[in-house]
Amino acid sequence: MLENIAYIVAAVFCEIYLILMIRGLFSSRSQGHQFSHLKNLDSAIASYSKLIQKNPRDTKSYLARSSAYIQQERLTEALSDCDMVTLLESDNPYAFLNRGAIYGLQNEHEKCIDETTRCLELKPDTLDALINRAHTYARLGNIDAALSDFARIIELAPRNPDHYFERGNCFLNLHKYPEAIADYTHALKQRDKTWEYYYRWDCHQKRGIAHTKLGHLKQAREDFDLALKHCLFHEAIRLDPHDLDNYILRGNLYYYAEQYQNALRDFLQIQKQTTLTPDQQTILGFCYLKLGEVQQAKAIFRQALESNVYNADIDQNPGDPGNYLDRGILRFELQEYQSAIDDFNHALKLGEKSEELLAARGSAYLKLGKYDLAKQDYETALSRAPECPTTYICLAWMLATCPEPQYRNGPRALELAHRNLELLPEINWNSLSVVAAASAESGDFEGAIKWITQAMKLAQNEDKTDCEKQLHYYERNQAYTDLDP
């Protein structure tokens, strides 16, 4: 994602820079200015070339022509013009500025940083140089340096929503979720119609991801719903139903918004025309899982794991805890509980701050019968994130159904299960089944039957079988014991 953003920003920067250069260095009567303003770049280049023929030392025309070349992706010619400016004026900051943009587009990131830094030495606080360097730092994974540049950028241009959005992306990449949310919120408060049209959906999506990591599922759902409302993918797909990128982006959004049937439809549409990437394959598997197609989901997870879906990312960036968390969740779903715990432990050591991690590790411990460790993880997660519904449902299930009687606590399980319902953005069958189990453990079998009956109405496919199994116990006035927690 950062690579795509950086490329787009570099391209936009070149366009903005061309306009600024022309505005500052040429009169409104200049033919080159007029042609550039009208986006007639061939005519603009021809006009600047005539000026250069008349005066081979005209650095302003070289710079303007270089910017036009950049927009046409004629990067070798653009670089040649920048080099000529440096020969004529060794301390011209704009030559380094343009050259930095060219190197950025060529993925020569270190050179891009060197050039933009030299521009800033000659002309401190050049906003475009700071922007270009910040994005390049981000692409290289030097997030602290990127944040430093973005802090100065925001001081210089506090009303530009894009700067807050991009700094929020850096915070998200560093797993600093509250800081990311603050920047995304600030970006959304700005009133920039062009930015809102193209990027508001993505800002809501990213803020939703940060909320999810903190366990704020209601706020996350609101953001994902708004992202779907403001995104352009529905219209783009209507206009060009063969552009798979729009299905991918919309499918991801549907998945985040828990519209699993819609997400499944988009990814199956992609699969008709091309092979899904391992990441897309994994999302497809989770769609099936959420829709109750457990065996279908596990088959996809197994295939994804065998294709080393996360191993390559881990090898490339071993310091990113998110890859270990994601692989651990996949291993958990495949009942590889100890391997999942190993991944969760590694993610913790690397500083993963997602509130789902402790709950996930606790659930793996529960599956292995390590009830003390499971309860410890659940209680710790609950104290750290009292607004995260995931922990409530996990701990409530353990207290209501654990095979070891000393860990059962019906009244507390019932309290936790009801709190989970309050925190959820939307009631699901699983949460209702936990209330049923807690009711039964508390001796309220009539209530248990009521809750599990409601759960059955929402459950699909294989999940209905689980509900029917519980109902059989409650009808005989027996609490449910999960022999395979």
CSV table of C-alpha atoms in Angstrom, one decimal:
chain,number,residue,atom,x,y,z
A,1,MET,CA,0.0,0.0,0.0
A,2,LEU,CA,2.8,2.4,0.9
A,3,GLU,CA,4.4,1.7,-2.4
A,4,ASN,CA,1.2,2.7,-4.3
A,5,ILE,CA,0.8,5.8,-2.2
A,6,ALA,CA,4.4,6.9,-2.7
A,7,TYR,CA,4.1,6.5,-6.4
A,8,ILE,CA,0.9,8.4,-6.6
A,9,VAL,CA,2.2,11.2,-4.4
A,10,ALA,CA,5.4,11.5,-6.4
A,11,ALA,CA,3.3,11.8,-9.6
A,12,VAL,CA,1.0,14.3,-8.0
A,13,PHE,CA,4.0,16.2,-6.6
A,14,CYS,CA,5.4,16.5,-10.1
A,15,GLU,CA,2.2,17.9,-11.4
A,16,ILE,CA,1.8,20.4,-8.6
A,17,TYR,CA,5.5,21.3,-8.8
A,18,LEU,CA,5.1,22.0,-12.5
A,19,ILE,CA,2.2,24.4,-11.9
A,20,LEU,CA,4.1,26.2,-9.0
A,21,MET,CA,7.3,26.5,-11.0
A,22,ILE,CA,5.5,28.0,-14.0
A,23,ARG,CA,3.4,30.3,-11.8
A,24,GLY,CA,6.5,31.6,-10.1
A,25,LEU,CA,8.9,31.8,-13.0
A,26,PHE,CA,7.0,32.7,-16.1
A,27,SER,CA,4.6,35.5,-17.0
A,28,SER,CA,1.0,34.6,-17.8
A,29,ARG,CA,1.7,35.4,-21.4
A,30,SER,CA,4.2,32.6,-21.7
A,31,GLN,CA,3.1,30.0,-24.2
A,32,GLY,CA,4.7,27.2,-22.2
A,33,HIS,CA,2.7,28.3,-19.1
A,34,GLN,CA,-0.5,28.3,-21.1
A,35,PHE,CA,0.1,24.9,-22.6
A,36,SER,CA,1.1,23.4,-19.3
A,37,HIS,CA,-1.9,24.8,-17.6
A,38,LEU,CA,-4.1,23.2,-20.3
A,39,LYS,CA,-2.2,19.9,-19.8
A,40,ASN,CA,-0.9,20.1,-23.4
A,41,LEU,CA,2.5,18.8,-22.4
A,42,ASP,CA,3.9,18.2,-25.9
A,43,SER,CA,3.2,21.9,-26.8
A,44,ALA,CA,4.6,23.0,-23.4
A,45,ILE,CA,7.8,21.1,-24.0
A,46,ALA,CA,8.1,22.5,-27.5
A,47,SER,CA,7.7,26.1,-26.1
A,48,TYR,CA,10.3,25.5,-23.4
A,49,SER,CA,12.7,24.0,-25.9
A,50,LYS,CA,12.4,27.2,-28.1
A,51,LEU,CA,13.3,29.3,-25.0
A,52,ILE,CA,16.3,27.1,-24.3
A,53,GLN,CA,17.4,27.4,-28.0
A,54,LYS,CA,17.3,31.2,-27.6
A,55,ASN,CA,19.1,31.1,-24.3
A,56,PRO,CA,21.0,27.9,-23.5
A,57,ARG,CA,21.6,29.1,-20.0
A,58,ASP,CA,17.9,29.5,-19.2
A,59,THR,CA,17.6,27.4,-16.1
A,60,LYS,CA,14.0,28.2,-15.5
A,61,SER,CA,13.0,26.7,-18.8
A,62,TYR,CA,15.1,23.6,-18.2
A,63,LEU,CA,13.3,23.1,-14.9
A,64,ALA,CA,9.9,23.6,-16.3
A,65,ARG,CA,10.6,21.3,-19.2
A,66,SER,CA,12.0,18.7,-16.8
A,67,SER,CA,8.7,18.8,-14.9
A,68,ALA,CA,6.7,18.3,-18.1
A,69,TYR,CA,9.0,15.4,-19.0
A,70,ILE,CA,8.3,13.8,-15.6
A,71,GLN,CA,4.5,14.0,-16.2
A,72,GLN,CA,5.1,12.2,-19.4
A,73,GLU,CA,7.3,9.6,-17.7
A,74,ARG,CA,10.2,10.6,-19.9
A,75,LEU,CA,12.5,10.3,-16.9
A,76,THR,CA,15.9,10.1,-18.7
A,77,GLU,CA,15.2,13.4,-20.5
A,78,ALA,CA,13.9,15.0,-17.3
A,79,LEU,CA,17.0,13.9,-15.4
A,80,SER,CA,19.2,15.4,-18.2
A,81,ASP,CA,17.5,18.8,-17.8
A,82,CYS,CA,18.0,18.7,-14.1
A,83,ASP,CA,21.7,17.9,-14.5
A,84,MET,CA,22.0,20.8,-16.9
A,85,VAL,CA,20.5,23.2,-14.3
A,86,THR,CA,23.0,21.9,-11.7
A,87,LEU,CA,25.9,22.6,-14.2
A,88,LEU,CA,24.7,26.1,-14.7
A,89,GLU,CA,23.6,26.8,-11.1
A,90,SER,CA,25.1,24.4,-8.7
A,91,ASP,CA,23.1,25.7,-5.8
A,92,ASN,CA,19.7,25.7,-7.5
A,93,PRO,CA,17.4,23.8,-5.0
A,94,TYR,CA,14.7,23.1,-7.6
A,95,ALA,CA,17.1,20.9,-9.6
A,96,PHE,CA,17.6,18.7,-6.6
A,97,LEU,CA,13.9,18.8,-5.9
A,98,ASN,CA,13.0,17.6,-9.4
A,99,ARG,CA,15.8,15.1,-9.5
A,100,GLY,CA,14.6,13.6,-6.2
A,101,ALA,CA,11.1,13.1,-7.7
A,102,ILE,CA,12.6,11.3,-10.7
A,103,TYR,CA,14.7,9.0,-8.5
A,104,GLY,CA,11.5,8.3,-6.5
A,105,LEU,CA,9.7,7.2,-9.6
A,106,GLN,CA,12.6,5.0,-10.6
A,107,ASN,CA,12.5,3.4,-7.1
A,108,GLU,CA,16.0,4.6,-6.4
A,109,HIS,CA,15.0,5.6,-2.9
A,110,GLU,CA,18.4,6.4,-1.3
A,111,LYS,CA,19.2,8.7,-4.2
A,112,CYS,CA,15.7,10.3,-3.8
A,113,ILE,CA,16.5,11.0,-0.1
A,114,ASP,CA,19.9,12.4,-0.9
A,115,GLU,CA,18.5,14.8,-3.5
A,116,THR,CA,15.6,16.0,-1.5
A,117,THR,CA,17.8,16.5,1.6
A,118,ARG,CA,20.2,18.6,-0.5
A,119,CYS,CA,17.2,20.7,-1.7
A,120,LEU,CA,16.2,21.2,1.9
A,121,GLU,CA,19.8,22.3,2.8
A,122,LEU,CA,19.7,24.9,0.1
A,123,LYS,CA,16.1,26.0,0.8
A,124,PRO,CA,14.9,24.9,4.2
A,125,ASP,CA,11.2,24.0,4.7
A,126,THR,CA,10.6,23.4,1.0
A,127,LEU,CA,7.2,21.7,1.4
A,128,ASP,CA,7.3,19.5,-1.7
A,129,ALA,CA,10.8,18.2,-0.8
A,130,LEU,CA,9.6,17.3,2.7
A,131,ILE,CA,6.6,15.5,1.3
A,132,ASN,CA,8.7,13.6,-1.2
A,133,ARG,CA,11.3,12.6,1.4
A,134,ALA,CA,8.6,11.6,4.0
A,135,HIS,CA,7.0,9.2,1.6
A,136,THR,CA,10.3,7.8,0.5
A,137,TYR,CA,11.3,7.2,4.2
A,138,ALA,CA,8.0,5.4,4.6
A,139,ARG,CA,8.6,3.2,1.6
A,140,LEU,CA,12.0,2.2,3.0
A,141,GLY,CA,10.4,1.4,6.4
A,142,ASN,CA,12.2,4.3,8.1
A,143,ILE,CA,8.9,5.3,9.8
A,144,ASP,CA,10.5,7.4,12.5
A,145,ALA,CA,12.2,9.6,9.9
A,146,ALA,CA,9.0,9.8,7.9
A,147,LEU,CA,7.1,10.9,11.1
A,148,SER,CA,9.6,13.6,11.7
A,149,ASP,CA,9.2,15.0,8.2
A,150,PHE,CA,5.4,14.8,8.5
A,151,ALA,CA,5.4,16.6,11.8
A,152,ARG,CA,7.2,19.6,10.0
A,153,ILE,CA,4.9,19.3,7.0
A,154,ILE,CA,1.9,19.6,9.2
A,155,GLU,CA,3.4,22.7,10.9
A,156,LEU,CA,3.9,24.3,7.5
A,157,ALA,CA,0.5,23.2,6.0
A,158,PRO,CA,-1.9,22.5,8.9
A,159,ARG,CA,-5.0,22.5,6.8
A,160,ASN,CA,-4.1,19.9,4.3
A,161,PRO,CA,-5.9,16.6,5.2
A,162,ASP,CA,-3.5,14.4,3.2
A,163,HIS,CA,-0.6,15.1,5.5
A,164,TYR,CA,-2.6,13.9,8.5
A,165,PHE,CA,-3.8,10.9,6.5
A,166,GLU,CA,-0.3,9.9,5.5
A,167,ARG,CA,1.1,10.4,9.0
A,168,GLY,CA,-1.8,8.3,10.3
A,169,ASN,CA,-0.6,5.6,7.9
A,170,CYS,CA,2.9,5.7,9.5
A,171,PHE,CA,1.4,5.4,13.0
A,172,LEU,CA,-0.7,2.5,11.8
A,173,ASN,CA,2.4,0.8,10.4
A,174,LEU,CA,4.1,1.3,13.8
A,175,HIS,CA,1.0,-0.2,15.6
A,176,LYS,CA,0.4,3.1,17.3
A,177,TYR,CA,-3.3,2.9,16.9
A,178,PRO,CA,-4.5,5.8,19.1
A,179,GLU,CA,-2.1,8.2,17.3
A,180,ALA,CA,-3.3,6.8,14.0
A,181,ILE,CA,-6.9,7.3,14.9
A,182,ALA,CA,-6.2,10.9,16.0
A,183,ASP,CA,-4.6,11.8,12.7
A,184,TYR,CA,-7.3,10.1,10.6
A,185,THR,CA,-9.9,12.0,12.6
A,186,HIS,CA,-8.1,15.3,12.0
A,187,ALA,CA,-7.9,14.6,8.3
A,188,LEU,CA,-11.7,13.9,8.1
A,189,LYS,CA,-12.4,17.2,9.9
A,190,GLN,CA,-10.7,19.2,7.1
A,191,ARG,CA,-12.9,20.5,4.3
A,192,ASP,CA,-11.2,19.6,1.1
A,193,LYS,CA,-13.7,18.4,-1.5
A,194,THR,CA,-11.2,17.0,-3.9
A,195,TRP,CA,-9.4,15.0,-1.1
A,196,GLU,CA,-12.7,13.8,0.3
A,197,TYR,CA,-13.9,12.6,-3.1
A,198,TYR,CA,-10.9,10.4,-3.7
A,199,TYR,CA,-9.6,9.5,-0.3
A,200,ARG,CA,-12.3,9.9,2.4
A,201,TRP,CA,-13.2,6.2,2.0
A,202,ASP,CA,-9.7,5.1,2.6
A,203,CYS,CA,-9.3,7.3,5.6
A,204,HIS,CA,-12.4,5.7,7.1
A,205,GLN,CA,-11.1,2.3,6.2
A,206,LYS,CA,-7.8,2.9,7.9
A,207,ARG,CA,-9.4,4.4,11.0
A,208,GLY,CA,-11.7,1.4,11.1
A,209,ILE,CA,-8.6,-1.0,11.0
A,210,ALA,CA,-7.0,1.0,13.9
A,211,HIS,CA,-10.3,0.8,15.9
A,212,THR,CA,-10.4,-3.0,15.2
A,213,LYS,CA,-6.9,-3.4,16.6
A,214,LEU,CA,-8.0,-1.6,19.8
A,215,GLY,CA,-11.1,-3.8,20.1
A,216,HIS,CA,-13.4,-0.9,19.4
A,217,LEU,CA,-15.7,-2.9,17.1
A,218,LYS,CA,-18.7,-0.6,17.0
A,219,GLN,CA,-16.5,2.4,16.0
A,220,ALA,CA,-14.8,0.2,13.5
A,221,ARG,CA,-18.0,-0.9,11.9
A,222,GLU,CA,-19.2,2.7,11.6
A,223,ASP,CA,-16.0,3.6,9.8
A,224,PHE,CA,-16.2,0.6,7.4
A,225,ASP,CA,-19.8,1.4,6.6
A,226,LEU,CA,-18.8,5.0,5.8
A,227,ALA,CA,-15.9,3.7,3.7
A,228,LEU,CA,-18.4,1.6,1.6
A,229,LYS,CA,-20.7,4.6,1.3
A,230,HIS,CA,-18.0,7.0,0.1
A,231,CYS,CA,-15.9,4.7,-2.0
A,232,LEU,CA,-16.0,4.9,-5.8
A,233,PHE,CA,-15.8,1.1,-6.5
A,234,HIS,CA,-19.5,0.5,-7.0
A,235,GLU,CA,-19.6,3.1,-9.9
A,236,ALA,CA,-16.2,2.0,-11.2
A,237,ILE,CA,-17.4,-1.6,-11.4
A,238,ARG,CA,-20.6,-0.5,-13.2
A,239,LEU,CA,-18.6,1.4,-15.7
A,240,ASP,CA,-15.9,-1.3,-16.2
A,241,PRO,CA,-17.0,-4.7,-14.8
A,242,HIS,CA,-13.7,-6.3,-16.0
A,243,ASP,CA,-11.4,-4.2,-13.9
A,244,LEU,CA,-10.5,-6.7,-11.1
A,245,ASP,CA,-8.7,-4.1,-8.9
A,246,ASN,CA,-12.1,-2.5,-8.0
A,247,TYR,CA,-13.5,-5.9,-7.0
A,248,ILE,CA,-10.4,-6.5,-4.8
A,249,LEU,CA,-10.7,-3.2,-3.0
A,250,ARG,CA,-14.5,-3.5,-2.6
A,251,GLY,CA,-14.2,-7.1,-1.5
A,252,ASN,CA,-11.8,-6.1,1.2
A,253,LEU,CA,-14.1,-3.4,2.4
A,254,TYR,CA,-17.1,-5.7,2.5
A,255,TYR,CA,-15.0,-8.1,4.6
A,256,TYR,CA,-14.0,-5.4,7.0
A,257,ALA,CA,-17.7,-4.4,7.3
A,258,GLU,CA,-18.6,-8.0,8.0
A,259,GLN,CA,-20.7,-8.2,4.8
A,260,TYR,CA,-19.3,-11.7,4.2
A,261,GLN,CA,-21.7,-12.7,1.5
A,262,ASN,CA,-20.9,-9.6,-0.6
A,263,ALA,CA,-17.2,-10.1,0.0
A,264,LEU,CA,-17.4,-13.7,-1.1
A,265,ARG,CA,-19.2,-12.7,-4.2
A,266,ASP,CA,-16.5,-10.2,-5.2
A,267,PHE,CA,-13.6,-12.6,-4.5
A,268,LEU,CA,-15.4,-15.4,-6.4
A,269,GLN,CA,-15.8,-12.9,-9.3
A,270,ILE,CA,-12.0,-12.3,-9.2
A,271,GLN,CA,-11.4,-16.0,-9.1
A,272,LYS,CA,-13.3,-16.6,-12.3
A,273,GLN,CA,-10.8,-14.5,-14.2
A,274,THR,CA,-7.5,-15.0,-12.4
A,275,THR,CA,-5.7,-16.9,-9.7
A,276,LEU,CA,-6.2,-15.4,-6.2
A,277,THR,CA,-3.1,-14.3,-4.4
A,278,PRO,CA,-2.5,-16.1,-1.1
A,279,ASP,CA,-3.8,-13.0,0.9
A,280,GLN,CA,-7.0,-13.0,-1.2
A,281,GLN,CA,-7.3,-16.7,-0.8
A,282,THR,CA,-7.1,-16.3,3.0
A,283,ILE,CA,-9.8,-13.7,3.1
A,284,LEU,CA,-12.0,-16.0,0.9
A,285,GLY,CA,-11.4,-18.7,3.5
A,286,PHE,CA,-12.5,-16.4,6.4
A,287,CYS,CA,-15.6,-15.5,4.4
A,288,TYR,CA,-16.6,-19.1,4.2
A,289,LEU,CA,-15.8,-19.6,7.9
A,290,LYS,CA,-18.0,-16.6,8.9
A,291,LEU,CA,-20.8,-18.1,6.7
A,292,GLY,CA,-20.6,-21.4,8.5
A,293,GLU,CA,-18.8,-23.3,5.7
A,294,VAL,CA,-16.2,-24.6,8.1
A,295,GLN,CA,-14.7,-27.4,6.1
A,296,GLN,CA,-14.5,-25.3,3.0
A,297,ALA,CA,-12.7,-22.6,5.0
A,298,LYS,CA,-10.2,-25.0,6.5
A,299,ALA,CA,-9.4,-26.4,3.0
A,300,ILE,CA,-8.6,-22.9,1.8
A,301,PHE,CA,-6.5,-22.2,5.0
A,302,ARG,CA,-4.5,-25.3,4.5
A,303,GLN,CA,-3.8,-24.4,0.9
A,304,ALA,CA,-2.8,-20.9,1.9
A,305,LEU,CA,-0.5,-22.1,4.6
A,306,GLU,CA,1.1,-24.6,2.3
A,307,SER,CA,1.8,-21.9,-0.2
A,308,ASN,CA,3.7,-20.0,2.6
A,309,VAL,CA,1.3,-17.1,2.6
A,310,TYR,CA,3.0,-15.4,5.5
A,311,ASN,CA,6.5,-17.0,5.4
A,312,ALA,CA,7.6,-14.8,2.5
A,313,ASP,CA,6.5,-11.6,4.3
A,314,ILE,CA,8.2,-12.8,7.5
A,315,ASP,CA,11.4,-13.4,5.7
A,316,GLN,CA,11.2,-10.0,4.0
A,317,ASN,CA,10.3,-8.1,7.2
A,318,PRO,CA,11.1,-10.3,10.2
A,319,GLY,CA,10.5,-7.3,12.6
A,320,ASP,CA,6.8,-6.9,11.7
A,321,PRO,CA,4.7,-8.6,14.4
A,322,GLY,CA,1.5,-8.4,12.3
A,323,ASN,CA,2.7,-11.2,10.1
A,324,TYR,CA,3.2,-13.5,13.0
A,325,LEU,CA,-0.2,-12.6,14.4
A,326,ASP,CA,-1.9,-13.3,11.1
A,327,ARG,CA,-0.1,-16.6,10.6
A,328,GLY,CA,-1.0,-17.6,14.2
A,329,ILE,CA,-4.7,-17.0,13.6
A,330,LEU,CA,-4.5,-19.1,10.5
A,331,ARG,CA,-2.8,-21.9,12.4
A,332,PHE,CA,-5.4,-21.7,15.1
A,333,GLU,CA,-8.2,-22.2,12.7
A,334,LEU,CA,-6.3,-25.3,11.4
A,335,GLN,CA,-6.1,-26.6,15.0
A,336,GLU,CA,-2.4,-26.2,15.1
A,337,TYR,CA,-2.6,-24.7,18.5
A,338,GLN,CA,0.9,-24.9,19.8
A,339,SER,CA,2.3,-23.5,16.5
A,340,ALA,CA,-0.3,-20.7,16.8
A,341,ILE,CA,0.9,-19.9,20.4
A,342,ASP,CA,4.5,-19.8,19.2
A,343,ASP,CA,3.5,-17.2,16.6
A,344,PHE,CA,1.5,-15.2,19.1
A,345,ASN,CA,4.4,-15.2,21.5
A,346,HIS,CA,6.7,-14.0,18.8
A,347,ALA,CA,4.3,-11.2,17.9
A,348,LEU,CA,4.2,-10.1,21.5
A,349,LYS,CA,8.0,-10.0,21.7
A,350,LEU,CA,8.1,-7.8,18.6
A,351,GLY,CA,5.6,-5.3,20.2
A,352,GLU,CA,2.3,-6.3,18.7
A,353,LYS,CA,-0.4,-4.2,20.4
A,354,SER,CA,-3.5,-5.6,18.9
A,355,GLU,CA,-6.1,-6.3,21.5
A,356,GLU,CA,-7.1,-9.5,19.7
A,357,LEU,CA,-3.7,-11.1,20.4
A,358,LEU,CA,-4.1,-12.1,24.0
A,359,ALA,CA,-7.6,-13.3,23.4
A,360,ALA,CA,-6.4,-15.4,20.5
A,361,ARG,CA,-3.5,-16.9,22.6
A,362,GLY,CA,-5.9,-17.6,25.5
A,363,SER,CA,-8.2,-19.5,23.1
A,364,ALA,CA,-5.3,-21.6,21.9
A,365,TYR,CA,-4.3,-22.4,25.5
A,366,LEU,CA,-8.0,-23.3,26.1
A,367,LYS,CA,-8.0,-25.7,23.2
A,368,LEU,CA,-4.8,-27.4,24.7
A,369,GLY,CA,-6.5,-27.7,28.1
A,370,LYS,CA,-4.1,-25.1,29.7
A,371,TYR,CA,-6.9,-23.4,31.6
A,372,ASP,CA,-4.8,-21.4,34.0
A,373,LEU,CA,-2.9,-19.8,31.1
A,374,ALA,CA,-6.1,-19.3,29.1
A,375,LYS,CA,-7.8,-17.5,32.0
A,376,GLN,CA,-4.8,-15.4,32.7
A,377,ASP,CA,-4.6,-14.2,29.1
A,378,TYR,CA,-8.4,-13.5,29.0
A,379,GLU,CA,-8.3,-11.5,32.3
A,380,THR,CA,-5.2,-9.5,31.2
A,381,ALA,CA,-6.9,-8.7,27.9
A,382,LEU,CA,-10.0,-7.7,29.7
A,383,SER,CA,-8.2,-5.3,32.0
A,384,ARG,CA,-6.3,-3.7,29.1
A,385,ALA,CA,-9.2,-3.3,26.7
A,386,PRO,CA,-12.5,-3.2,28.7
A,387,GLU,CA,-14.4,-2.2,25.5
A,388,CYS,CA,-13.2,-5.2,23.4
A,389,PRO,CA,-16.1,-7.6,23.0
A,390,THR,CA,-13.9,-10.5,21.8
A,391,THR,CA,-12.4,-11.0,25.3
A,392,TYR,CA,-15.8,-11.0,27.0
A,393,ILE,CA,-17.2,-13.8,24.8
A,394,CYS,CA,-14.0,-15.9,25.1
A,395,LEU,CA,-13.9,-15.7,28.9
A,396,ALA,CA,-17.6,-16.1,29.2
A,397,TRP,CA,-17.5,-19.3,27.2
A,398,MET,CA,-14.7,-20.7,29.3
A,399,LEU,CA,-16.5,-19.9,32.6
A,400,ALA,CA,-19.7,-21.4,31.3
A,401,THR,CA,-18.5,-24.6,29.6
A,402,CYS,CA,-15.0,-25.6,30.8
A,403,PRO,CA,-14.6,-29.3,31.4
A,404,GLU,CA,-12.9,-28.6,34.7
A,405,PRO,CA,-15.6,-27.6,37.3
A,406,GLN,CA,-13.3,-25.4,39.3
A,407,TYR,CA,-13.0,-22.9,36.4
A,408,ARG,CA,-16.8,-22.5,36.0
A,409,ASN,CA,-18.6,-19.5,37.2
A,410,GLY,CA,-22.1,-19.2,35.8
A,411,PRO,CA,-23.1,-15.7,37.1
A,412,ARG,CA,-19.9,-14.1,36.0
A,413,ALA,CA,-20.1,-15.8,32.6
A,414,LEU,CA,-23.7,-14.5,32.2
A,415,GLU,CA,-22.5,-11.0,33.1
A,416,LEU,CA,-19.7,-11.1,30.6
A,417,ALA,CA,-21.9,-12.6,27.9
A,418,HIS,CA,-24.4,-9.8,28.2
A,419,ARG,CA,-21.7,-7.2,28.2
A,420,ASN,CA,-20.4,-8.7,25.0
A,421,LEU,CA,-23.8,-8.2,23.4
A,422,GLU,CA,-23.7,-4.5,24.4
A,423,LEU,CA,-20.4,-3.9,22.8
A,424,LEU,CA,-21.0,-5.7,19.5
A,425,PRO,CA,-21.9,-3.7,16.4
A,426,GLU,CA,-24.3,-6.5,15.4
A,427,ILE,CA,-25.6,-9.5,17.3
A,428,ASN,CA,-24.4,-12.8,15.9
A,429,TRP,CA,-25.3,-16.5,16.6
A,430,ASN,CA,-22.1,-17.2,18.5
A,431,SER,CA,-22.7,-14.5,21.0
A,432,LEU,CA,-26.2,-15.6,21.6
A,433,SER,CA,-25.0,-19.2,22.1
A,434,VAL,CA,-22.6,-18.0,24.8
A,435,VAL,CA,-25.5,-16.3,26.6
A,436,ALA,CA,-27.4,-19.6,26.4
A,437,ALA,CA,-24.5,-21.6,27.9
A,438,ALA,CA,-24.0,-19.1,30.7
A,439,SER,CA,-27.7,-19.2,31.4
A,440,ALA,CA,-27.6,-22.9,31.7
A,441,GLU,CA,-24.5,-22.9,33.9
A,442,SER,CA,-26.5,-20.4,36.1
A,443,GLY,CA,-29.4,-22.9,36.3
A,444,ASP,CA,-31.7,-20.9,34.0
A,445,PHE,CA,-32.5,-23.7,31.4
A,446,GLU,CA,-35.6,-22.0,30.2
A,447,GLY,CA,-33.5,-18.9,29.4
A,448,ALA,CA,-30.9,-21.1,27.8
A,449,ILE,CA,-33.4,-22.6,25.5
A,450,LYS,CA,-34.7,-19.2,24.5
A,451,TRP,CA,-31.2,-17.9,23.7
A,452,ILE,CA,-30.0,-20.9,21.8
A,453,THR,CA,-33.2,-20.9,19.8
A,454,GLN,CA,-32.5,-17.3,18.8
A,455,ALA,CA,-28.9,-18.3,17.9
A,456,MET,CA,-30.2,-21.0,15.6
A,457,LYS,CA,-32.2,-18.5,13.6
A,458,LEU,CA,-28.9,-16.6,12.8
A,459,ALA,CA,-26.6,-19.6,12.4
A,460,GLN,CA,-25.8,-21.0,9.0
A,461,ASN,CA,-24.8,-24.4,7.7
A,462,GLU,CA,-22.4,-26.2,10.1
A,463,ASP,CA,-23.0,-23.6,12.9
A,464,LYS,CA,-26.6,-24.8,13.2
A,465,THR,CA,-25.3,-28.2,14.2
A,466,ASP,CA,-23.4,-26.7,17.1
A,467,CYS,CA,-26.6,-24.9,18.3
A,468,GLU,CA,-28.7,-28.0,18.0
A,469,LYS,CA,-26.1,-29.9,20.1
A,470,GLN,CA,-26.4,-27.3,22.9
A,471,LEU,CA,-30.2,-27.3,22.7
A,472,HIS,CA,-30.2,-31.0,23.4
A,473,TYR,CA,-28.5,-30.5,26.7
A,474,TYR,CA,-30.7,-27.6,27.8
A,475,GLU,CA,-33.9,-29.5,27.0
A,476,ARG,CA,-32.7,-32.1,29.5
A,477,ASN,CA,-31.9,-29.4,32.1
A,478,GLN,CA,-28.1,-29.9,31.8
A,479,ALA,CA,-25.4,-27.4,31.5
A,480,TYR,CA,-23.3,-27.7,28.4
A,481,THR,CA,-19.7,-28.9,28.7
A,482,ASP,CA,-17.4,-28.1,25.8
A,483,LEU,CA,-15.2,-31.2,25.6
A,484,ASP,CA,-13.4,-29.7,22.7
A,485,PRO,CA,-13.2,-26.1,23.9
